[in-house]
Coordinates of C-alpha atoms and ligand atoms in Angstrom, one line a residue:
M3 CA 9.1 -29.8 34.2
Y4 CA 8.6 -27.2 37.0
E5 CA 9.7 -29.5 39.9
S6 CA 13.4 -29.0 39.0
Y7 CA 13.0 -25.2 39.4
S8 CA 11.0 -25.0 42.6
A9 CA 13.7 -22.8 44.2
N10 CA 13.0 -20.1 41.6
L11 CA 9.2 -20.3 41.8
F12 CA 7.2 -18.0 44.1
D13 CA 3.5 -18.5 44.5
G14 CA 2.0 -15.1 45.3
S15 CA -1.1 -16.6 46.9
L16 CA 1.2 -17.9 49.7
L17 CA 3.5 -14.9 50.0
K18 CA 2.2 -12.9 53.0
K19 CA 5.4 -10.9 54.0
T20 CA 6.8 -7.7 52.4
H21 CA 9.7 -8.7 50.3
T22 CA 12.4 -6.9 48.3
E23 CA 14.4 -8.5 45.4
Q24 CA 17.5 -7.2 43.6
A25 CA 17.9 -8.0 40.0
D26 CA 19.5 -6.9 36.8
A27 CA 16.2 -6.8 35.0
V28 CA 12.5 -7.2 36.0
V29 CA 10.0 -8.3 33.4
V30 CA 6.2 -7.9 33.9
G31 CA 4.0 -10.4 32.1
S32 CA 4.9 -13.9 31.0
G33 CA 3.2 -14.2 27.6
P34 CA 5.1 -14.3 24.3
G35 CA 6.5 -10.8 24.8
G36 CA 7.7 -11.2 28.4
A37 CA 8.7 -14.9 28.5
T38 CA 11.0 -14.3 25.4
V39 CA 12.8 -11.4 26.9
A40 CA 13.1 -13.1 30.3
R41 CA 14.6 -16.2 28.6
D42 CA 17.1 -14.2 26.5
L43 CA 18.2 -11.9 29.3
A44 CA 18.6 -14.8 31.8
G45 CA 20.4 -16.8 29.1
A46 CA 22.9 -14.0 28.7
G47 CA 23.7 -14.2 32.4
L48 CA 21.5 -11.4 33.8
R49 CA 19.6 -11.9 37.1
V50 CA 16.0 -11.7 35.9
V51 CA 12.8 -11.5 37.9
L52 CA 9.6 -12.3 36.0
I53 CA 6.2 -11.1 37.5
E54 CA 2.9 -12.6 36.4
E55 CA -0.6 -11.9 37.6
G56 CA -2.0 -15.3 36.6
R57 CA -1.3 -18.6 38.3
L58 CA 0.9 -21.4 37.2
W59 CA -1.0 -24.3 35.6
L60 CA 0.3 -27.8 34.9
P61 CA -1.3 -29.6 31.9
Q62 CA -3.2 -32.1 33.9
D63 CA -4.9 -29.4 35.8
F64 CA -6.3 -27.4 32.9
P65 CA -10.2 -27.4 33.1
A66 CA -11.8 -29.7 30.5
D67 CA -14.9 -27.6 29.9
A68 CA -14.8 -24.2 28.2
W69 CA -16.9 -22.3 30.8
T70 CA -14.5 -23.2 33.7
A71 CA -11.5 -22.4 31.5
N72 CA -13.0 -19.0 30.7
A73 CA -13.4 -18.3 34.4
E74 CA -10.0 -19.6 35.4
L75 CA -7.6 -18.8 32.6
Y76 CA -9.1 -15.8 30.8
R77 CA -8.9 -12.2 32.0
N78 CA -12.3 -10.9 33.1
V79 CA -13.8 -14.2 31.9
G80 CA -12.7 -13.2 28.4
A81 CA -14.8 -10.1 28.3
T82 CA -12.9 -6.8 28.6
L83 CA -15.1 -4.6 26.3
A84 CA -14.0 -2.2 23.7
M85 CA -16.7 0.5 23.6
G86 CA -17.6 2.1 20.3
N87 CA -20.2 1.7 17.6
L88 CA -20.1 -2.1 18.1
P89 CA -19.1 -3.2 21.7
I90 CA -16.4 -5.8 21.1
P91 CA -15.2 -8.3 23.8
L92 CA -11.3 -8.2 23.9
V93 CA -10.2 -11.7 24.9
Q94 CA -6.9 -12.2 26.7
G95 CA -5.3 -14.9 28.9
C96 CA -4.2 -14.5 32.5
A97 CA -1.8 -17.3 33.5
V98 CA 1.9 -18.1 33.5
G99 CA 2.6 -18.2 29.7
G100 CA 0.0 -15.4 29.1
T101 CA -2.4 -15.7 26.3
S102 CA -0.2 -18.4 24.6
V103 CA -1.6 -20.9 27.1
I104 CA -5.1 -20.5 25.7
N105 CA -4.5 -19.6 22.1
G106 CA -5.1 -21.7 19.0
A107 CA -1.4 -22.4 18.3
I108 CA -1.6 -20.7 14.9
S109 CA 1.9 -19.5 13.9
W110 CA 2.3 -17.0 11.1
R111 CA 5.4 -15.2 10.1
L112 CA 5.0 -11.4 9.8
P113 CA 4.2 -11.0 6.1
Q114 CA 6.9 -8.9 4.3
D115 CA 4.3 -6.6 2.8
I116 CA 3.2 -5.6 6.4
H117 CA 6.8 -5.0 7.3
Q118 CA 7.3 -2.9 4.2
E119 CA 4.2 -0.8 5.3
W120 CA 5.9 -0.2 8.7
L121 CA 9.2 0.8 7.2
A122 CA 7.5 3.0 4.5
T123 CA 5.9 5.0 7.4
D124 CA 9.1 5.1 9.5
P125 CA 12.3 4.1 7.7
A126 CA 14.3 4.4 11.0
L127 CA 12.8 1.1 12.1
E128 CA 15.3 -0.6 9.7
Q129 CA 18.0 -0.1 12.4
S130 CA 16.3 -2.2 15.0
I131 CA 13.7 -4.4 13.3
G132 CA 15.0 -4.6 9.7
W133 CA 13.8 -7.5 7.5
T134 CA 17.0 -9.6 7.8
A135 CA 17.1 -9.4 11.6
L136 CA 13.4 -10.0 11.9
S137 CA 13.5 -13.0 9.5
E138 CA 16.4 -14.6 11.4
A139 CA 14.4 -14.1 14.6
M140 CA 11.3 -15.7 13.1
D141 CA 13.5 -18.6 11.9
R142 CA 14.6 -19.1 15.4
V143 CA 11.0 -19.0 16.7
E144 CA 9.9 -21.6 14.2
S145 CA 12.7 -23.9 15.3
D146 CA 12.3 -23.3 19.1
L147 CA 8.6 -23.8 19.0
H148 CA 8.4 -26.7 16.6
I149 CA 6.2 -24.8 14.1
H150 CA 4.9 -27.0 11.3
P151 CA 1.8 -27.5 9.1
T152 CA -1.0 -29.5 10.7
P153 CA -0.8 -33.1 9.3
P154 CA -4.1 -34.6 7.9
E155 CA -4.2 -37.4 10.5
I156 CA -4.9 -34.9 13.3
S157 CA -7.0 -32.4 11.3
G158 CA -10.4 -33.7 12.0
P159 CA -13.5 -33.0 9.8
N160 CA -14.0 -29.4 10.9
N161 CA -10.6 -28.5 9.4
L162 CA -10.8 -30.7 6.3
L163 CA -14.3 -29.4 5.4
L164 CA -12.9 -25.8 5.2
G165 CA -10.3 -27.0 2.7
K166 CA -12.9 -29.0 0.7
G167 CA -15.2 -26.0 0.4
A168 CA -12.4 -23.5 -0.5
D169 CA -11.1 -26.0 -3.1
A170 CA -14.6 -26.2 -4.7
L171 CA -14.6 -22.4 -5.0
G172 CA -11.0 -22.1 -6.1
I173 CA -9.9 -20.0 -3.1
A174 CA -6.4 -20.5 -1.7
H175 CA -6.2 -22.4 1.5
R176 CA -3.7 -24.5 3.5
P177 CA -3.2 -26.5 6.7
I178 CA -2.4 -24.1 9.5
Y179 CA 1.2 -23.9 10.8
R180 CA 1.1 -24.5 14.5
N181 CA 3.5 -24.5 17.5
V182 CA 2.9 -28.0 18.7
K183 CA 4.9 -31.1 19.4
G184 CA 3.2 -34.5 19.4
C185 CA -0.2 -32.9 19.1
R186 CA -3.0 -35.6 19.2
G187 CA -5.8 -33.4 18.0
L188 CA -7.6 -33.3 21.4
G189 CA -9.3 -30.0 20.4
R190 CA -8.6 -28.3 23.7
C191 CA -6.0 -25.6 22.8
M192 CA -8.3 -22.9 24.1
Q193 CA -8.7 -24.5 27.5
G194 CA -4.9 -25.2 27.8
C195 CA -3.5 -28.4 26.2
P196 CA -4.1 -31.2 28.8
E197 CA -1.1 -33.2 27.6
G198 CA 1.3 -30.3 27.2
H199 CA 1.7 -30.6 23.4
K200 CA 1.2 -27.0 22.6
M201 CA 4.6 -25.2 22.7
S202 CA 3.2 -22.2 24.6
M203 CA 5.5 -20.1 26.7
D204 CA 4.8 -22.1 29.9
R205 CA 6.2 -25.2 28.1
T206 CA 9.1 -23.5 26.4
Y207 CA 10.8 -20.2 27.2
I208 CA 9.6 -19.9 30.8
P209 CA 11.2 -23.2 31.9
E210 CA 14.3 -22.2 29.9
A211 CA 14.4 -18.8 31.7
L212 CA 14.1 -20.7 35.1
A213 CA 16.9 -23.0 34.0
H214 CA 19.0 -19.9 33.6
N215 CA 18.1 -18.9 37.2
A216 CA 15.3 -16.4 36.4
R217 CA 13.0 -16.1 39.4
L218 CA 9.2 -16.2 38.7
F219 CA 6.7 -14.6 41.0
Y220 CA 3.2 -15.7 39.8
S221 CA -0.2 -14.8 41.2
T222 CA 1.5 -11.4 41.7
T223 CA 0.4 -8.1 40.2
A224 CA 2.7 -5.3 39.2
L225 CA 1.2 -2.0 40.4
R226 CA 3.7 0.6 39.0
V227 CA 7.1 1.2 37.6
L228 CA 9.5 2.7 40.1
H229 CA 11.5 5.5 38.6
Q230 CA 13.5 8.6 39.5
D231 CA 15.1 11.4 37.5
G232 CA 14.1 9.8 34.2
K233 CA 15.6 6.4 35.1
A234 CA 13.8 3.2 35.7
Q235 CA 14.5 1.6 39.1
G236 CA 12.2 -1.4 39.4
I237 CA 8.7 -2.5 39.9
Q238 CA 6.3 -2.2 42.9
A239 CA 4.0 -5.3 43.0
I240 CA 1.5 -7.0 45.3
T241 CA 1.1 -10.7 45.8
K242 CA -2.3 -12.3 45.7
A243 CA -2.0 -12.9 49.5
G244 CA -1.6 -9.1 49.9
A245 CA 2.1 -8.6 50.5
N246 CA 4.2 -5.9 49.0
L247 CA 6.9 -7.0 46.6
R248 CA 9.5 -4.5 45.5
V249 CA 11.9 -5.6 42.7
L250 CA 14.8 -3.2 42.3
A251 CA 16.4 -3.3 38.9
P252 CA 18.0 -0.9 36.5
R253 CA 16.1 -2.5 33.5
V254 CA 12.4 -2.8 33.5
V255 CA 10.5 -4.5 30.7
L256 CA 6.8 -4.3 30.5
A257 CA 5.1 -7.1 28.6
A258 CA 1.7 -7.1 30.2
G259 CA -0.1 -7.1 26.8
A260 CA -1.5 -4.3 24.6
L261 CA -4.0 -3.2 27.2
H262 CA -2.1 -3.5 30.5
S263 CA 1.4 -2.3 29.5
P264 CA 0.0 1.2 28.7
L265 CA -2.1 1.0 31.8
L266 CA 1.0 0.4 34.0
L267 CA 2.6 3.5 32.4
W268 CA -0.4 5.6 33.2
K269 CA -0.4 4.3 36.7
S270 CA 3.3 5.1 37.1
R271 CA 2.6 8.7 35.9
L272 CA 4.8 8.1 32.9
R273 CA 2.6 10.1 30.5
H274 CA 3.3 10.5 26.9
P275 CA 1.3 12.2 24.1
S276 CA 0.6 9.0 22.2
L277 CA 0.4 6.6 25.2
G278 CA -2.6 4.3 24.7
Q279 CA -3.4 5.9 21.3
G280 CA -3.4 3.9 18.1
F281 CA -5.0 0.8 19.5
Q282 CA -5.8 -1.7 16.8
C283 CA -7.2 -5.2 16.7
H284 CA -8.5 -8.0 14.4
P285 CA -12.3 -8.2 15.0
G286 CA -13.4 -11.7 14.5
V287 CA -16.8 -12.9 13.2
G288 CA -18.0 -16.5 13.2
I289 CA -20.6 -18.6 11.4
T290 CA -22.0 -22.0 12.3
G291 CA -23.4 -24.7 10.0
R292 CA -24.9 -28.1 10.0
F293 CA -23.5 -31.0 7.9
P294 CA -25.1 -34.3 6.9
N295 CA -22.3 -36.3 8.4
P296 CA -20.7 -36.0 11.9
V297 CA -18.2 -33.2 12.2
R298 CA -17.4 -33.4 16.0
M299 CA -15.8 -30.0 15.9
W300 CA -14.3 -30.6 19.4
E301 CA -12.1 -33.3 17.9
G302 CA -8.9 -32.8 15.9
A303 CA -6.6 -29.8 15.9
T304 CA -8.5 -26.9 17.5
Q305 CA -7.5 -24.7 14.5
G306 CA -5.9 -26.8 11.8
H307 CA -7.0 -25.2 8.4
E308 CA -7.2 -21.7 7.0
V309 CA -8.2 -19.8 3.9
I310 CA -5.3 -17.5 2.9
G311 CA -6.7 -16.3 -0.5
L312 CA -8.3 -13.2 1.0
R313 CA -5.4 -12.0 3.2
H314 CA -4.7 -9.1 0.8
E315 CA -8.3 -7.9 1.3
G316 CA -7.7 -8.0 5.1
I317 CA -9.8 -11.1 5.7
K318 CA -8.4 -14.4 7.0
I319 CA -10.7 -17.4 7.6
E320 CA -10.0 -20.2 10.0
A321 CA -11.7 -23.4 11.2
L322 CA -12.3 -23.1 14.9
G323 CA -13.3 -26.1 17.0
F324 CA -15.3 -25.2 20.2
D325 CA -16.0 -27.3 23.2
M326 CA -19.5 -28.8 23.1
A327 CA -20.8 -26.5 25.9
F328 CA -19.9 -23.5 23.8
V329 CA -21.5 -24.9 20.7
A330 CA -24.8 -25.6 22.6
S331 CA -24.8 -22.0 24.0
R332 CA -24.8 -20.6 20.5
L333 CA -28.0 -22.4 19.3
K334 CA -30.9 -20.1 18.6
S335 CA -33.7 -22.7 18.6
F336 CA -36.0 -23.5 21.5
G337 CA -38.5 -26.2 22.5
P338 CA -38.3 -29.5 20.4
A339 CA -36.0 -27.8 17.8
L340 CA -33.5 -27.0 20.6
T341 CA -33.7 -30.6 21.8
D342 CA -33.0 -31.8 18.3
D343 CA -30.1 -29.4 17.8
I344 CA -28.5 -30.5 21.1
A345 CA -29.0 -34.2 20.2
N346 CA -27.3 -33.5 16.9
L347 CA -24.4 -31.4 18.1
V348 CA -22.0 -33.8 16.3
F349 CA -23.1 -32.4 13.0
W350 CA -22.3 -28.8 13.7
S351 CA -19.3 -26.8 12.5
N352 CA -17.9 -23.4 13.3
W353 CA -15.5 -21.2 11.4
G354 CA -14.3 -17.6 12.0
A355 CA -12.9 -14.7 10.0
A356 CA -10.3 -12.3 11.4
I357 CA -10.5 -8.9 9.9
R358 CA -7.6 -6.5 9.5
A359 CA -9.5 -3.4 10.7
E360 CA -8.2 0.0 9.8
A361 CA -9.9 1.7 12.7
R362 CA -7.7 3.0 15.5
G363 CA -8.9 3.4 19.1
S364 CA -7.4 4.2 22.5
V365 CA -6.8 2.8 26.0
R366 CA -6.9 4.8 29.2
P367 CA -7.4 3.8 32.8
S368 CA -11.0 3.7 33.9
W369 CA -12.1 5.1 37.3
R370 CA -11.6 1.5 38.6
G371 CA -8.0 1.4 37.3
Q372 CA -8.9 -1.1 34.5
P373 CA -8.3 -0.5 30.8
H374 CA -11.0 1.6 29.2
V375 CA -10.9 1.0 25.5
R376 CA -12.6 3.1 22.9
F377 CA -12.8 1.6 19.4
S378 CA -15.2 2.2 16.5
L379 CA -15.2 0.2 13.3
T380 CA -15.0 2.2 10.0
Q381 CA -17.3 1.5 7.0
N382 CA -14.4 -0.2 5.4
D383 CA -14.1 -2.5 8.4
L384 CA -17.8 -3.3 8.3
F385 CA -17.5 -4.0 4.5
K386 CA -14.7 -6.6 5.3
I387 CA -16.8 -8.2 8.0
R388 CA -19.8 -8.6 5.7
R389 CA -17.6 -9.9 2.9
G390 CA -15.9 -12.3 5.3
I391 CA -19.3 -13.7 6.4
R392 CA -20.5 -14.1 2.8
V393 CA -17.3 -16.0 1.7
M394 CA -17.4 -18.2 4.8
A395 CA -21.0 -19.1 4.2
E396 CA -20.3 -19.8 0.5
I397 CA -17.4 -22.1 1.4
M398 CA -19.5 -23.9 4.0
L399 CA -22.3 -24.6 1.6
A400 CA -19.8 -25.6 -1.1
A401 CA -18.3 -28.1 1.5
G402 CA -21.7 -29.8 1.8
A403 CA -23.4 -28.0 4.7
T404 CA -27.2 -28.5 4.7
A405 CA -27.7 -25.3 6.7
V406 CA -25.6 -22.3 7.4
Y407 CA -26.3 -19.7 10.2
P408 CA -24.6 -16.4 9.1
G409 CA -25.3 -14.7 12.4
I410 CA -26.3 -11.3 10.9
Y411 CA -29.0 -9.5 12.9
G412 CA -32.2 -9.0 10.9
W413 CA -31.3 -11.1 8.0
H414 CA -31.8 -14.8 7.1
D415 CA -31.2 -16.9 10.3
K416 CA -30.5 -19.9 8.3
L417 CA -29.5 -20.5 4.6
S418 CA -29.7 -23.8 2.8
D419 CA -28.4 -22.7 -0.6
P420 CA -26.1 -19.9 -1.7
A421 CA -28.7 -17.9 -3.7
P422 CA -29.6 -15.3 -1.0
L423 CA -25.9 -14.6 -0.4
A424 CA -25.9 -12.9 -3.8
H425 CA -28.2 -10.2 -2.3
L426 CA -26.3 -9.8 0.9
E427 CA -24.7 -6.5 -0.1
Q428 CA -28.1 -5.0 -1.1
E429 CA -30.0 -6.3 1.8
V430 CA -27.6 -5.8 4.7
P431 CA -26.4 -2.2 5.1
L432 CA -23.0 -1.5 6.8
H433 CA -24.5 -0.9 10.2
P434 CA -22.4 -2.1 13.2
K435 CA -25.5 -3.4 15.1
R436 CA -26.1 -6.0 12.4
F437 CA -22.9 -7.9 13.3
N438 CA -21.3 -9.7 16.3
A439 CA -17.6 -9.6 16.8
L440 CA -14.8 -10.3 19.3
A441 CA -11.1 -9.7 19.1
T442 CA -8.2 -11.8 20.3
H443 CA -5.3 -9.9 18.6
L444 CA -4.6 -6.5 20.1
F445 CA -1.9 -4.1 19.1
G446 CA -0.3 -0.7 19.0
T447 CA -0.8 1.1 22.3
C448 CA 2.9 1.9 23.0
R449 CA 4.3 2.0 19.5
L450 CA 7.9 2.0 18.4
G451 CA 9.1 4.8 16.2
S452 CA 11.6 7.6 15.5
N453 CA 9.2 10.5 16.2
P454 CA 8.9 11.0 20.0
Q455 CA 5.5 12.8 19.5
L456 CA 4.0 9.8 17.7
A457 CA 5.7 6.9 19.4
V458 CA 6.1 5.9 23.0
L459 CA 9.3 4.0 22.5
D460 CA 12.3 4.7 20.4
P461 CA 13.1 2.2 17.6
F462 CA 15.1 0.1 20.1
F463 CA 12.1 -0.5 22.4
Q464 CA 13.2 2.0 25.1
S465 CA 10.7 4.6 26.5
Y466 CA 11.2 8.1 25.3
T467 CA 10.6 9.4 28.9
T468 CA 12.5 6.9 31.0
Q469 CA 15.9 5.4 30.5
G470 CA 16.1 1.6 31.2
L471 CA 12.3 1.2 30.7
F472 CA 11.4 -1.1 27.7
V473 CA 8.1 -2.5 26.4
S474 CA 8.1 -5.9 24.6
D475 CA 4.7 -7.1 23.7
A476 CA 2.0 -6.5 21.0
S477 CA 1.7 -2.9 22.3
V478 CA 4.9 -2.0 20.3
F479 CA 3.5 -2.9 16.9
P480 CA 3.2 0.1 14.5
S481 CA 0.0 -1.5 13.2
N482 CA -2.1 -4.6 13.2
T483 CA -0.8 -7.3 10.9
G484 CA -3.8 -9.2 9.3
V485 CA -2.3 -12.5 10.5
N486 CA -2.1 -14.2 13.9
P487 CA 0.5 -12.3 15.8
Q488 CA 2.3 -14.6 18.3
T489 CA 5.3 -15.5 16.1
S490 CA 5.9 -11.8 15.3
I491 CA 5.5 -10.8 19.0
I492 CA 8.1 -13.4 19.9
A493 CA 10.5 -12.5 17.1
L494 CA 10.2 -8.8 18.1
A495 CA 10.8 -9.7 21.7
H496 CA 14.0 -11.5 20.7
L497 CA 15.1 -8.2 19.0
C498 CA 14.0 -6.3 22.1
A499 CA 16.2 -8.5 24.3
L500 CA 19.1 -8.0 21.9
A501 CA 18.6 -4.2 22.1
I502 CA 18.7 -4.3 25.9
L503 CA 21.8 -6.5 25.9
Q504 CA 23.6 -4.2 23.5
R505 CA 23.0 -1.2 25.8
T506 CA 24.3 -3.2 28.8
Ligands
LIG148 C1 -8.6 -17.3 22.5 C2 -7.4 -16.7 21.8 C3 -6.8 -17.5 20.7 C4 -5.7 -17.0 20.1 N1 -5.1 -17.7 19.1 C5 -3.9 -17.3 18.5 C6 -3.3 -18.1 17.6 O1 -3.7 -19.2 17.3 N2 -2.1 -17.6 17.1 C7 -1.6 -16.4 17.4 O2 -0.6 -16.0 16.8 N3 -2.2 -15.6 18.3 C8 -3.4 -16.0 18.9 N4 -3.9 -15.3 19.8 C9 -3.3 -14.0 20.2 C10 -2.0 -14.2 21.0 O3 -2.1 -15.3 21.9 C11 -1.6 -12.9 21.7 O4 -1.5 -11.9 20.7 C12 -0.3 -13.0 22.4 O5 -0.3 -14.0 23.4 C13 0.0 -11.6 23.0 O6 1.2 -11.7 23.6 P1 1.7 -10.6 24.7 O7 3.0 -11.0 25.3 O8 1.6 -9.3 24.1 O9 0.5 -10.6 25.8 P2 -0.2 -11.8 26.7 O10 0.1 -13.1 26.0 O11 -1.6 -11.4 26.8 O12 0.6 -11.8 28.0 C14 0.5 -10.7 28.9 C15 0.6 -11.3 30.3 O13 0.8 -10.2 31.3 C16 0.1 -10.5 32.4 N5 -0.2 -9.2 33.1 C17 -1.0 -8.2 32.7 N6 -1.0 -7.2 33.6 C18 -0.1 -7.6 34.6 C19 0.3 -6.9 35.8 N7 -0.1 -5.7 36.2 N8 1.2 -7.6 36.6 C20 1.6 -8.9 36.2 N9 1.2 -9.5 35.1 C21 0.4 -8.8 34.3 C22 -1.2 -11.1 31.9 O14 -1.8 -11.9 33.0 C23 -0.7 -12.0 30.8 O15 -0.3 -13.3 31.3 C24 -5.1 -15.7 20.5 C25 -5.7 -15.0 21.5 C26 -6.8 -15.5 22.2 C27 -7.4 -14.8 23.3
LIG149 S1 -5.2 -29.8 19.6 FE1 -5.3 -30.8 21.5 S2 -3.4 -32.1 21.7 FE2 -3.1 -30.6 20.1 S3 -2.1 -28.9 21.1 FE3 -4.3 -28.4 21.1 S4 -5.0 -29.2 23.0 FE4 -3.1 -30.2 22.7

C-alpha cells in the first residue's frame, strides 16, 4: 500500500540535513484527529505536510507479543501517569496512525444525549458541530471505515461468554461495532493487526492523504508552533536523526492527542487561561475469571462484545482479549498454584469496565518537557468503579465462571459464588487505594467553546490567541463521552477540516 507513495514518505531516522518545506497546511499527529484533517485538506487540493513522531509500521512487522508491542508502539511503554488520589497510567500509541493502530477497533457514534449536554452548556456549538452535521460526518466515518457489528463466527468464547452472562441477568448487551474489513479474529488488535484488517488510520485515511499528494514525515517530532503577530506560520520539528525540519504554512493543525497538543501550545508560548485545564478520561478497571471450558481469550475479535445496559450510569463493560504473556503477568499465585494457573491459561477470561468519570484534571509541561497530568477521582467516580466491578463479577459468575478475581485490594482475592458481592458496598469503602485503573480515552485539554475565558478554541476549532492555528483531536471535546471515542474524534475532525476550508 505504501510502496506507491514512496516519493511522499520521509523517514526521520534517515534525515540528517536541515530541511525547509512550504505547504498550505501542516498537521501534527497522524491519529484519528490528524489523519482525517490531512486527508480532507489534501483531498481539497491543499499542499499538506503531516508530521508524526512514531514510525511507520507495515502489518507483517507488528510485534506478535504484547510486551514488545508495548515497548515499540505505545508512548512511554504505555505508562504516562496521571498523578492524584489514585495514580492512573494513561495509555497512548505512538506510530503512523496514532493510537488507532493499537486500539480495540470499537466504534461508537457519539450518543445524542452527550451531544445535548454539550449544547446545553454552550448553545453556540450548534453552528459548527450541530447534530445534523455531526450525524452526517459519523455516517461517513461508518462507511469509510467499514464499521459493522462483530459476527458470531469471529467472536470467540471470551466475547460470547459476556453476552451469555448478561443475558442470564437481563442486562442489555450487543456485539461490538468495529472498524474492520475481513477480520479473522486473530486477537491482536492491541499489537497492531498483523494482516491489516483493522481499518485504522494507517490503512485508510493516511494512504488516501498520500494519494492526494500529502507529504508524511514520520519518526519526526514537532517542537513548537511558529507564529508572529497573532498568526500561525508553521511548525519547527526535529527528525529522529537530529536534523531541523521547518514547515512553513499559514494553517497549522495540532492533532498530537489530548496530552501533547496542549503541551505543544505551552512550548510555543501560546498560553491561554484554560489551556490544559478540564482534562477528563474514562478510567478502566478489569476483572479476570476462570471457566471450566477453554476460553483462549487471545483468540477471536480482541474486543467483540459489550454490555450497554449501564451506559446511562456512566459504566460500559467490554470483553478484552489479552495476549498470553499479559494474562500470565496478572496471576497472583506462586509455587505449584502458579504452575497450575500457567498450565491452564486457556481457561482464563478478562473483561473491563470503562467509567465516565466526572473528575476534571489538568495537563502542564513537567520540568522534563513531558506532560504532567494531575487527576483525582471523585467519590462518585469511585462509586461507579466499585459498581462496575460488582456487575462484571456477577455477569462472569452467571456465565459459568468457577472463580472470579475482582482485583480489589484488601477484599476477597477470589470468589466462586455471587453471595459476597451482595456485601461489597458495606465491606469496601470508596477509597482510591482499593482499586487499580488505567485510562485509554483522554479528552478536553483544549476545549471548543464560545467563551474565550473557558475555551482554548472558538467553536470552529481555531485558537483564540492565534489566527490559522487549529486543534483537531480529543483535546477539543467539551467533556468525556462515556463511550469509545474514535468515531466521534474522526467525525469532529471532518468538521474541523470543513471549517478550515470554509475560511480558505
Ligand atoms: C489500548 C487502547 C485501546 C483503545 N481502544 C479503543 C477502541 O476500541 N475504540 C475507540 O474508539 N477508542 C479506543 N481507544 C482510544 C482511541 O484510540 C483514541 O482516543 C484516539 O486514537 C485518539 O485520537 P487522537 O487523534 O486524539 O490521538 P492519537 O491517536 O493518540 O494520535 C496522536 C498522534 O500524535 C503523535 N504526536 C504526539 N506528539 C507529537 C509531536 N510533538 N510531534 C509529532 N507527533 C506527535 C503521537 O505519536 C500520535 O501518533 C483506545 C486507546 C488505547 C490506548
Ligand atoms: S481481531 Fe485480529 S484479525 Fe481482527 S482486526 Fe484485530 S488483529 Fe486483525
